[in-house]
Amino acid sequence: NREYDTTSCSRRVHIITWNVGSATPPDDITSLLGLNVGDGNTDMYIIGLQEVNSMINKRLKDVLFTDQWSEVCMERLSPFGYVLVTSQRMQGLLLLVFAKYFHLPFLRGVQTETTRTGLGGYWGNKGGVSARMSVFGHTICFLNCHLPAHMENSEQRMEDFESILQQQQFEGQAATGVLDHDVVFWFGDLNFRINDLDMQVVKSAIDNNKFPMLWEKDQLNMAKDSETVLEGFQEGPLKFPPTYKFDTGTNTYDTSGKKRKPAWTDRILWRLRATAPAGTALSAGKRGSMSGLTSGVKVTQHYYRSYMEYTVSDHKPVSSIFTLQFPYKVDVPLVTIMVEDEWNSIADAVAKFKVMPNFARSSWDWIGLYKVGFKHHKDYVGYVWAKQEEADFQRQEHQVTFTEEELPKGSGDFILGYYSNNMSTIVGVTEPFQIQLPTSGLDHSSSDSSDFSSEDDSTVVLMKTRSRSPSPRKSKHRKHRSGSHSHSHSRSSSPAQAKMKELNVTDDSPSSTATKAESESTGRPAEGSSSRLSAPGEKGNDTRDSGL
């Protein structure tokens, strides 16, 4: 169990980039996610993929079924307590952000952006997708890019990167541009190649582990000396073999007629925001100048490596683990939920909550009941509206009651999460508690409640998760479960938060039709319906505000 420092905090971030070459996911991504290490100290996973299959027939299938890559990542991470915070897709580019469930109240202002650079900006096969948020009070932006290919296009790659930085703008007073964030992580298939050296020299250097001679001719390394936009970006040493281009299914570099020269196309870089000295104004062209002080956040890279064992693509995946040390932190949730240690009868299904004075409640806020190991914020078993009555304004403590139909039949470990409609995020969670009701039978939790959609250019991908993962382990709990303090347990649970644009999509199934009618007649969200009105916390919510 990790203790939270009162003056600073450290968070461990695991970033992965992989050009998957339209392949289906491999059977096992355990080593790529580092789940075989077993330390459980990773706080966030950031997964950036390129060339996810976006052919028309595949995209049509994605309308009916979950995107395979998102699904496999959720399936592998949710049992360890990771929740999908947000996701953004643009054709073959996919960005997934996961975090431990107890961090959710401290990840705020989540927004995403997409920028097309293919075919002069009209096509999304190349470009960038990003997710930004405030993490414990510090702004962070994750930018996944796929830049133009081929040896001769180094200058075009830099132009496209600058274009992406210029076009991606976020709402809010702080950190409106990518480089305005306290920390920026830039990764993806950046497609930079190795200049001058011929194929045999490059392969000989790789075979003899003489990477430094190749670093000097790496186009990205060379550009750092001349390109203003790269000022301040840092990268760890490339101590692994070039990750492109391999014969699919092998660890052999390209033997096709094209015989592409090996290169480190797949990269992970980071940048700390510069603060100009007093009285100094940075010109627009020198926006990234490091002449000033940094924002106070420290970034430590623990490793930077590739994974030769994955052969489904002509690229090898690359990952890096960082520790982010914040000089101060936001550590008080906007909503504190209190719940008894066990619910042994229907009468026990009561939760009390307190809100911070600066928290703006909405009549569409709700409290979800989540099974330990759930995947995103709509993956609830049941929910109750956290409506605010006029009499509540003077009240310090509020109470909600779950009805029998909202409760699972059977027993298990659960948590409660308060979803803010205004902020499009979970702003308070409890620690796990047990439900052991005297009834028997199957858990009637709605699998349809886990539907969400993500915009893939003009194609909307309806993502439907399968049944929730069972709790890998149970633990003894204190008498009162509250989210008022930091949840430092590396537990196998996770409320899920999927910030996605929604579309009015209606199932043809009888259950969908019935639940939609119920929603319209009762004014409460119908769990089985995938229409926009049916999702709790989404009614009246501006998709632009959610950033998804």
Coordinates of C-alpha atoms in Angstrom, one line a residue:
N1 CA 0.0 0.0 0.0
R2 CA 1.3 3.3 -1.0
E3 CA 1.2 6.3 1.3
Y4 CA 0.4 9.7 -0.3
D5 CA 2.9 12.5 0.6
T6 CA 1.3 15.7 1.8
T7 CA 3.6 18.0 -0.1
S8 CA 4.3 16.2 -3.4
C9 CA 3.3 13.0 -5.2
S10 CA 4.8 10.7 -7.8
R11 CA 2.8 8.9 -10.5
R12 CA 4.0 6.1 -12.7
V13 CA 3.0 6.3 -16.4
H14 CA 3.4 3.5 -18.9
I15 CA 3.4 4.6 -22.5
I16 CA 3.1 2.2 -25.5
T17 CA 3.3 3.0 -29.2
W18 CA 2.8 0.4 -31.9
N19 CA 2.1 0.5 -35.6
V20 CA 0.0 -2.7 -35.8
G21 CA -0.1 -2.9 -39.6
S22 CA -3.9 -3.7 -39.7
A23 CA -3.3 -6.9 -37.8
T24 CA -5.6 -8.4 -35.3
P25 CA -4.3 -8.3 -31.7
P26 CA -2.0 -11.1 -30.6
D27 CA -3.2 -13.7 -28.2
D28 CA -1.2 -12.3 -25.3
I29 CA -0.1 -8.7 -24.6
T30 CA 0.9 -9.4 -21.0
S31 CA 4.6 -8.6 -21.4
L32 CA 3.9 -5.5 -23.5
L33 CA 1.7 -4.1 -20.7
G34 CA 4.3 -5.2 -18.1
L35 CA 1.6 -7.2 -16.2
N36 CA 4.1 -10.1 -15.8
V37 CA 6.3 -7.9 -13.6
G38 CA 3.7 -7.8 -10.9
D39 CA 4.8 -4.7 -9.1
G40 CA 1.4 -3.1 -9.6
N41 CA 2.8 0.4 -9.3
T42 CA 1.7 1.7 -12.7
D43 CA -0.8 4.5 -12.2
M44 CA -1.7 5.2 -15.8
Y45 CA -1.4 3.4 -19.2
I46 CA -1.3 5.4 -22.4
I47 CA -1.6 3.3 -25.5
G48 CA -1.1 4.8 -28.9
L49 CA -1.7 2.6 -32.0
Q50 CA -1.2 3.3 -35.7
E51 CA -2.7 1.5 -38.7
V52 CA -5.5 -0.1 -36.8
N53 CA -7.6 -1.8 -39.5
S54 CA -9.9 0.9 -40.9
M55 CA -11.0 -0.7 -44.1
I56 CA -14.7 0.0 -44.8
N57 CA -15.8 -3.5 -44.1
K58 CA -13.8 -3.5 -40.8
R59 CA -15.2 -0.2 -39.8
L60 CA -18.8 -1.4 -40.4
K61 CA -18.1 -4.4 -38.2
D62 CA -16.8 -2.0 -35.5
V63 CA -20.3 -0.3 -35.6
L64 CA -21.7 -3.6 -34.3
F65 CA -18.9 -4.8 -32.2
T66 CA -16.1 -3.4 -30.0
D67 CA -12.9 -2.4 -31.7
Q68 CA -10.7 -5.4 -31.1
W69 CA -7.7 -3.5 -29.9
S70 CA -9.7 -1.4 -27.4
E71 CA -11.4 -4.5 -26.2
V72 CA -8.3 -6.6 -25.6
C73 CA -6.7 -3.7 -23.7
M74 CA -9.8 -3.3 -21.5
E75 CA -10.0 -7.1 -21.0
R76 CA -6.4 -7.3 -19.9
L77 CA -6.2 -4.2 -17.7
S78 CA -9.6 -4.0 -16.0
P79 CA -9.0 -7.0 -13.7
F80 CA -6.0 -5.1 -12.3
G81 CA -8.1 -2.0 -11.4
Y82 CA -7.6 0.1 -14.6
V83 CA -10.4 2.0 -16.1
L84 CA -10.7 3.5 -19.6
V85 CA -10.5 7.3 -18.9
T86 CA -10.8 8.4 -22.5
S87 CA -10.3 7.1 -26.1
Q88 CA -9.9 8.8 -29.4
R89 CA -9.8 7.3 -32.9
M90 CA -9.2 8.8 -36.3
Q91 CA -9.2 6.1 -39.0
G92 CA -6.1 4.0 -38.2
L93 CA -4.9 6.1 -35.3
L94 CA -6.2 5.1 -31.8
L95 CA -5.3 6.5 -28.4
L96 CA -6.4 4.9 -25.2
V97 CA -5.9 6.3 -21.7
F98 CA -6.3 4.1 -18.6
A99 CA -5.9 4.9 -14.9
K100 CA -6.3 3.1 -11.6
Y101 CA -9.9 3.6 -10.4
F102 CA -9.0 5.6 -7.3
H103 CA -7.2 8.2 -9.4
L104 CA -10.4 9.1 -11.4
P105 CA -11.5 11.9 -9.1
F106 CA -8.2 13.7 -9.7
L107 CA -8.2 13.4 -13.5
R108 CA -10.2 16.5 -14.6
G109 CA -10.8 18.6 -17.7
V110 CA -10.4 15.6 -20.0
Q111 CA -10.5 16.6 -23.7
T112 CA -9.4 15.0 -27.0
E113 CA -8.5 16.4 -30.4
T114 CA -7.8 15.0 -33.9
T115 CA -5.8 16.5 -36.8
R116 CA -5.8 15.0 -40.3
T117 CA -2.6 15.7 -42.4
G118 CA -3.1 13.0 -45.1
L119 CA -3.9 14.3 -48.6
G120 CA -3.3 17.9 -47.6
G121 CA -5.3 17.7 -44.5
Y122 CA -8.4 15.9 -45.9
W123 CA -7.6 12.3 -45.0
G124 CA -7.0 10.8 -41.6
N125 CA -4.6 8.1 -42.5
K126 CA -1.8 10.4 -41.2
G127 CA -2.0 13.0 -38.5
G128 CA -2.4 13.1 -34.7
V129 CA -4.8 12.3 -32.0
S130 CA -4.4 13.7 -28.5
A131 CA -5.9 13.5 -25.0
R132 CA -5.3 16.2 -22.4
M133 CA -6.3 16.4 -18.7
S134 CA -5.4 17.9 -15.4
V135 CA -3.7 15.2 -13.3
F136 CA -3.6 16.0 -9.6
G137 CA -3.7 19.7 -10.6
H138 CA -1.0 19.5 -13.3
T139 CA -1.8 19.7 -17.0
I140 CA -0.6 16.8 -19.2
C141 CA -1.1 16.2 -22.9
F142 CA -0.6 12.8 -24.7
L143 CA -0.1 13.1 -28.5
N144 CA -0.1 10.0 -30.7
C145 CA 1.1 10.8 -34.3
H146 CA 1.5 9.0 -37.6
L147 CA 3.7 11.1 -39.8
P148 CA 4.5 10.7 -43.5
A149 CA 6.6 7.8 -44.6
H150 CA 9.7 7.5 -46.8
M151 CA 13.3 8.6 -46.5
E152 CA 13.0 11.8 -48.4
N153 CA 10.1 13.2 -46.4
S154 CA 11.9 14.3 -43.3
E155 CA 11.0 17.9 -43.9
Q156 CA 7.4 17.1 -44.5
R157 CA 7.3 15.2 -41.2
M158 CA 8.4 18.3 -39.4
E159 CA 5.9 20.4 -41.2
D160 CA 3.1 18.0 -40.4
F161 CA 4.1 18.0 -36.7
E162 CA 4.1 21.8 -36.6
S163 CA 0.7 21.8 -38.3
I164 CA -0.7 19.3 -35.7
L165 CA 0.6 21.5 -32.8
Q166 CA -1.0 24.6 -34.4
Q167 CA -4.4 23.0 -35.1
Q168 CA -4.9 21.2 -31.8
Q169 CA -6.5 23.7 -29.4
F170 CA -8.4 22.9 -26.2
E171 CA -11.1 24.7 -24.3
G172 CA -10.4 26.4 -21.0
Q173 CA -8.2 29.1 -19.6
A174 CA -5.2 27.0 -19.0
A175 CA -3.2 25.0 -21.5
T176 CA -5.1 25.7 -24.7
G177 CA -2.4 24.5 -27.0
V178 CA -0.4 21.2 -26.8
L179 CA 2.8 23.0 -25.8
D180 CA 1.1 24.9 -23.1
H181 CA 0.8 21.8 -20.9
D182 CA 3.1 21.2 -17.9
V183 CA 4.1 17.9 -19.5
V184 CA 3.7 16.7 -23.1
F185 CA 4.3 13.1 -24.2
W186 CA 4.7 12.8 -28.0
F187 CA 4.9 9.3 -29.4
G188 CA 3.8 7.2 -32.4
D189 CA 5.1 6.1 -35.8
L190 CA 7.0 9.3 -36.4
N191 CA 8.6 7.6 -39.5
F192 CA 12.0 9.3 -39.2
R193 CA 14.7 7.3 -41.0
I194 CA 18.5 6.8 -41.0
N195 CA 20.3 9.1 -43.5
D196 CA 23.4 8.4 -45.7
L197 CA 24.4 4.9 -44.5
D198 CA 23.6 2.1 -46.9
M199 CA 21.7 -1.1 -45.9
Q200 CA 24.7 -3.3 -45.2
V201 CA 26.3 -0.7 -42.9
V202 CA 23.1 -0.3 -41.0
K203 CA 22.5 -4.1 -40.6
S204 CA 26.1 -4.6 -39.6
A205 CA 25.8 -1.9 -36.9
I206 CA 22.6 -3.6 -35.6
D207 CA 24.2 -7.1 -35.6
N208 CA 27.2 -5.8 -33.7
N209 CA 25.1 -3.7 -31.3
K210 CA 26.8 -0.5 -32.5
F211 CA 23.8 1.8 -32.2
P212 CA 25.6 5.1 -31.5
M213 CA 26.9 5.3 -35.0
L214 CA 23.3 5.1 -36.2
W215 CA 22.0 7.7 -33.7
E216 CA 24.2 10.3 -35.4
K217 CA 22.4 9.7 -38.8
D218 CA 18.9 9.4 -37.3
Q219 CA 16.7 12.1 -38.9
L220 CA 14.9 13.0 -35.7
N221 CA 18.1 13.4 -33.7
M222 CA 19.5 15.6 -36.5
A223 CA 16.4 17.7 -36.6
K224 CA 16.6 18.5 -32.8
D225 CA 19.6 20.7 -33.6
S226 CA 17.8 22.8 -36.2
E227 CA 14.1 22.7 -35.7
T228 CA 12.7 25.3 -33.2
V229 CA 9.5 23.2 -32.7
L230 CA 11.6 20.4 -31.2
E231 CA 13.2 22.6 -28.6
G232 CA 12.8 21.1 -25.2
F233 CA 11.7 17.7 -26.4
Q234 CA 13.7 14.9 -24.7
E235 CA 14.2 11.2 -25.6
G236 CA 16.0 8.4 -23.9
P237 CA 18.9 6.6 -25.6
L238 CA 17.8 4.2 -28.4
K239 CA 19.4 1.1 -26.9
F240 CA 17.1 -1.3 -28.8
P241 CA 17.3 -2.3 -32.5
P242 CA 15.5 -0.3 -35.1
T243 CA 11.8 -1.2 -34.9
Y244 CA 11.0 -1.1 -38.7
K245 CA 10.8 -2.8 -41.1
F246 CA 10.4 -6.5 -40.5
D247 CA 8.9 -9.4 -42.5
T248 CA 5.6 -10.0 -40.9
G249 CA 5.7 -13.0 -38.6
T250 CA 9.5 -12.9 -38.1
N251 CA 12.3 -11.0 -36.6
T252 CA 14.0 -10.6 -40.0
Y253 CA 14.4 -7.1 -41.5
D254 CA 12.7 -6.5 -44.8
T255 CA 13.6 -9.1 -47.5
S256 CA 10.9 -7.9 -50.0
G257 CA 11.7 -6.2 -53.3
K258 CA 11.5 -2.8 -51.6
K259 CA 14.2 -3.8 -49.0
R260 CA 13.4 -0.9 -46.7
K261 CA 16.4 0.2 -44.6
P262 CA 15.9 -0.4 -40.8
A263 CA 15.0 2.7 -38.9
W264 CA 13.7 3.8 -35.5
T265 CA 10.3 5.0 -36.8
D266 CA 8.5 4.3 -33.5
R267 CA 9.4 6.8 -30.8
I268 CA 8.4 8.2 -27.4
L269 CA 9.5 11.7 -26.4
W270 CA 8.5 14.1 -23.6
R271 CA 8.7 17.8 -22.9
L272 CA 8.4 20.0 -19.8
R273 CA 6.7 23.3 -20.2
A274 CA 9.1 26.3 -20.1
T275 CA 8.2 29.3 -17.9
A276 CA 9.6 32.6 -19.2
P277 CA 11.7 34.7 -16.7
A278 CA 9.8 37.6 -15.3
G279 CA 9.3 40.4 -17.7
T280 CA 10.2 38.3 -20.7
A281 CA 7.7 37.5 -23.4
L282 CA 8.3 34.5 -25.6
S283 CA 7.6 35.1 -29.3
A284 CA 5.2 32.8 -31.1
G285 CA 8.1 31.3 -32.9
K286 CA 9.9 30.6 -29.6
R287 CA 6.9 29.2 -27.8
G288 CA 8.9 26.1 -26.9
S289 CA 11.9 28.0 -25.7
M290 CA 13.6 26.4 -22.7
S291 CA 15.3 29.6 -21.7
G292 CA 13.0 30.0 -18.7
L293 CA 12.2 27.8 -15.7
T294 CA 10.3 24.6 -16.0
S295 CA 6.9 24.0 -14.5
G296 CA 8.2 22.2 -11.4
V297 CA 7.1 18.7 -12.5
K298 CA 10.0 16.3 -12.7
V299 CA 10.0 13.4 -15.3
T300 CA 12.2 10.4 -14.8
Q301 CA 12.4 7.7 -17.5
H302 CA 12.9 4.2 -16.1
Y303 CA 13.2 2.3 -19.3
Y304 CA 12.8 2.7 -23.1
R305 CA 12.6 -0.6 -25.0
S306 CA 11.1 -2.6 -27.9
Y307 CA 9.5 -6.0 -27.9
M308 CA 10.9 -8.4 -30.5
E309 CA 8.5 -11.2 -29.5
Y310 CA 5.5 -9.5 -31.2
T311 CA 5.5 -10.4 -34.9
V312 CA 2.0 -9.6 -36.1
S313 CA 3.1 -6.4 -37.7
D314 CA 6.1 -5.1 -39.7
H315 CA 6.8 -2.8 -36.7
K316 CA 7.9 -3.8 -33.2
P317 CA 6.0 -2.1 -30.3
V318 CA 7.9 0.3 -28.1
S319 CA 7.2 1.2 -24.5
S320 CA 8.6 3.4 -21.8
I321 CA 7.8 3.9 -18.1
F322 CA 8.1 7.3 -16.5
T323 CA 7.7 8.6 -13.0
L324 CA 6.1 12.1 -12.8
Q325 CA 6.9 13.9 -9.6
F326 CA 4.5 16.8 -8.8
P327 CA 5.6 19.6 -6.4
Y328 CA 2.0 19.8 -5.1
K329 CA -1.2 18.0 -5.8
V330 CA -5.0 18.2 -5.8
D331 CA -5.8 15.4 -3.4
V332 CA -9.3 16.2 -2.1
P333 CA -12.2 14.8 -4.3
L334 CA -15.0 17.1 -5.3
V335 CA -17.5 14.5 -3.9
T336 CA -16.9 12.2 -0.9
I337 CA -19.1 9.1 -0.8
M338 CA -19.7 7.2 2.4
V339 CA -21.0 3.7 2.4
E340 CA -21.3 0.8 4.9
D341 CA -18.8 -2.0 4.8
E342 CA -21.3 -4.6 3.7
W343 CA -24.8 -4.6 2.2
N344 CA -26.5 -7.7 3.6
S345 CA -30.1 -6.6 2.9
I346 CA -32.0 -4.2 0.7
A347 CA -32.2 -1.8 3.6
D348 CA -28.4 -1.5 3.7
A349 CA -28.3 -0.1 0.1
V350 CA -27.8 3.5 1.2
A351 CA -25.0 5.9 0.4
K352 CA -24.3 9.3 1.8
F353 CA -22.2 12.0 0.1
K354 CA -20.7 15.4 0.7
V355 CA -19.8 17.9 -2.0
M356 CA -17.1 20.6 -2.0
P357 CA -18.3 24.2 -1.9
N358 CA -16.9 24.9 -5.4
F359 CA -18.5 21.9 -7.0
A360 CA -21.4 22.7 -9.4
R361 CA -24.0 19.9 -9.2
S362 CA -26.3 19.0 -12.1
S363 CA -29.8 17.4 -12.0
W364 CA -28.3 14.8 -14.3
D365 CA -25.5 13.7 -11.9
W366 CA -25.7 10.1 -10.8
I367 CA -24.1 7.6 -8.5
G368 CA -23.2 4.3 -10.2
L369 CA -22.8 0.9 -8.6
Y370 CA -19.8 -0.8 -10.2
K371 CA -18.5 -4.3 -9.8
V372 CA -14.8 -4.6 -9.0
G373 CA -13.0 -4.9 -12.3
F374 CA -15.3 -2.8 -14.4
K375 CA -14.0 -1.1 -17.6
H376 CA -15.4 2.4 -18.0
H377 CA -17.9 4.7 -16.4
K378 CA -20.9 3.3 -18.1
D379 CA -20.0 -0.3 -17.1
Y380 CA -22.3 0.0 -14.1
V381 CA -24.5 -2.6 -12.4
G382 CA -27.1 0.0 -11.4
Y383 CA -27.3 3.7 -10.6
V384 CA -29.4 6.3 -8.8
W385 CA -29.8 9.9 -9.7
A386 CA -28.0 12.3 -7.4
K387 CA -30.7 15.0 -7.9
Q388 CA -30.5 18.2 -6.0
E389 CA -33.7 19.4 -4.3
E390 CA -34.2 22.9 -3.2
A391 CA -34.0 21.8 0.4
D392 CA -30.5 20.4 -0.3
F393 CA -28.8 23.7 -0.6
Q394 CA -28.4 24.1 3.1
R395 CA -27.7 20.4 3.7
Q396 CA -24.1 19.4 4.3
E397 CA -24.7 15.7 3.8
H398 CA -26.9 14.1 1.1
Q399 CA -28.3 10.6 0.8
V400 CA -29.4 8.2 -1.9
T401 CA -31.0 4.8 -1.8
F402 CA -30.6 2.0 -4.3
T403 CA -33.8 0.0 -5.0
E404 CA -33.9 -3.7 -5.2
E405 CA -34.0 -3.6 -9.0
E406 CA -30.7 -1.7 -9.1
L407 CA -28.9 -4.3 -7.0
P408 CA -27.1 -7.4 -8.1
K409 CA -28.5 -10.8 -7.2
G410 CA -25.8 -12.7 -5.4
S411 CA -22.6 -11.4 -3.8
G412 CA -19.4 -9.7 -4.8
D413 CA -17.1 -6.7 -4.3
F414 CA -18.4 -3.3 -5.5
I415 CA -17.6 0.4 -5.4
L416 CA -19.7 3.5 -5.9
G417 CA -18.7 6.3 -8.2
Y418 CA -20.3 9.8 -8.5
Y419 CA -20.6 10.9 -12.1
S420 CA -20.7 14.6 -12.8
N421 CA -22.7 15.5 -15.9
N422 CA -21.1 19.0 -16.1
M423 CA -17.5 17.6 -16.0
S424 CA -18.3 14.3 -17.9
T425 CA -16.2 12.4 -15.4
I426 CA -16.3 10.5 -12.1
V427 CA -15.5 12.9 -9.4
G428 CA -15.7 10.7 -6.3
V429 CA -15.3 7.0 -5.5
T430 CA -15.5 4.7 -2.5
E431 CA -13.2 1.9 -1.6
P432 CA -14.5 -1.6 -2.4
F433 CA -17.3 -3.0 -0.2
Q434 CA -19.2 -6.2 -0.2
I435 CA -22.7 -7.0 -1.2
Q436 CA -24.2 -10.2 0.1
L437 CA -27.9 -10.2 -0.4
P438 CA -30.1 -13.2 0.7
T439 CA -31.4 -13.7 -2.8
S440 CA -29.8 -16.1 -5.3
G441 CA -29.5 -16.2 -9.0
L442 CA -27.5 -14.7 -11.8
D443 CA -26.2 -11.1 -11.6
H444 CA -28.8 -9.1 -13.6
S445 CA -26.4 -6.3 -14.2
S446 CA -27.0 -4.8 -17.6
S447 CA -24.2 -5.5 -20.1
D448 CA -25.8 -2.9 -22.4
S449 CA -24.9 -0.2 -19.8
S450 CA -21.3 -0.5 -20.9
D451 CA -22.0 0.8 -24.5
F452 CA -20.2 3.8 -25.6
S453 CA -19.1 5.2 -28.9
S454 CA -16.0 6.9 -30.3
E455 CA -15.9 9.0 -33.4
D456 CA -13.8 7.7 -36.2
D457 CA -14.0 10.6 -38.7
S458 CA -17.5 10.2 -40.2
T459 CA -17.9 6.6 -38.9
V460 CA -19.2 6.1 -35.4
V461 CA -17.8 3.1 -33.7
L462 CA -20.2 1.7 -31.1
M463 CA -18.2 -0.1 -28.5
K464 CA -19.9 -2.8 -26.5
T465 CA -17.9 -4.6 -23.8
R466 CA -18.5 -8.1 -22.7
S467 CA -19.4 -9.2 -19.2
R468 CA -17.5 -7.6 -16.4
S469 CA -14.4 -9.2 -15.1
P470 CA -14.8 -11.0 -11.8
S471 CA -12.9 -9.7 -8.7
P472 CA -9.5 -11.4 -8.7
R473 CA -9.3 -11.1 -5.0
K474 CA -11.3 -10.0 -2.0
S475 CA -10.0 -7.9 0.9
K476 CA -11.2 -7.0 4.4
H477 CA -12.7 -3.6 4.6
R478 CA -13.1 -0.9 7.3
K479 CA -16.6 -0.3 8.6
H480 CA -17.1 2.8 6.6
R481 CA -16.1 3.1 2.9
S482 CA -15.3 6.6 1.9
G483 CA -13.7 8.3 -1.0
S484 CA -12.6 11.3 1.1
H485 CA -9.0 10.3 1.3
S486 CA -6.6 8.9 -1.3
H487 CA -7.2 5.3 -2.2
S488 CA -3.6 4.1 -2.1
H489 CA -4.4 0.4 -2.4
S490 CA -3.3 -1.3 -5.6
R491 CA -6.6 -3.1 -5.7
S492 CA -8.0 -5.1 -8.5
S493 CA -10.9 -2.8 -9.2
S494 CA -11.7 0.0 -11.4
P495 CA -14.6 2.3 -12.1
A496 CA -14.5 3.1 -15.7
Q497 CA -14.7 6.4 -17.4
A498 CA -15.1 6.5 -21.1
K499 CA -15.3 10.0 -22.4
M500 CA -16.8 9.6 -25.8
K501 CA -19.0 11.4 -28.2
E502 CA -22.4 9.8 -28.3
L503 CA -24.8 9.3 -31.2
N504 CA -28.5 8.5 -31.4
V505 CA -28.1 4.8 -32.3
T506 CA -31.0 2.5 -31.6
D507 CA -30.9 -1.2 -31.4
D508 CA -33.6 -3.2 -33.3
S509 CA -33.8 -5.6 -30.4
P510 CA -37.0 -5.7 -28.3
S511 CA -35.1 -4.9 -25.1
S512 CA -33.7 -1.8 -26.7
T513 CA -37.1 -0.6 -27.9
A514 CA -38.7 -1.3 -24.6
T515 CA -36.0 0.5 -22.6
K516 CA -36.1 3.5 -24.9
A517 CA -39.8 3.8 -24.3
E518 CA -39.3 3.5 -20.6
S519 CA -36.7 6.2 -20.7
E520 CA -39.1 8.5 -22.5
S521 CA -42.0 7.8 -20.3
T522 CA -40.3 7.8 -16.9
G523 CA -37.5 10.3 -17.5
R524 CA -34.9 7.9 -16.2
P525 CA -32.1 6.4 -18.3
A526 CA -32.9 3.0 -19.6
E527 CA -30.0 0.7 -19.1
G528 CA -30.5 -1.4 -22.2
S529 CA -30.8 1.5 -24.7
S530 CA -28.0 2.9 -26.7
S531 CA -29.7 6.1 -27.6
R532 CA -28.1 9.3 -26.3
L533 CA -31.0 10.0 -23.9
S534 CA -30.6 6.6 -22.3
A535 CA -27.1 7.1 -20.9
P536 CA -27.1 8.5 -17.3
G537 CA -24.9 11.6 -17.0
E538 CA -25.1 12.3 -20.7
K539 CA -28.4 14.1 -21.0
G540 CA -28.0 17.7 -22.1
N541 CA -24.3 17.3 -22.1
D542 CA -22.4 19.2 -24.8
T543 CA -20.1 16.8 -26.6
R544 CA -17.6 19.6 -27.1
D545 CA -17.4 20.2 -23.4
S546 CA -16.6 16.5 -22.8
G547 CA -13.8 16.8 -25.3
L548 CA -14.7 13.5 -26.8

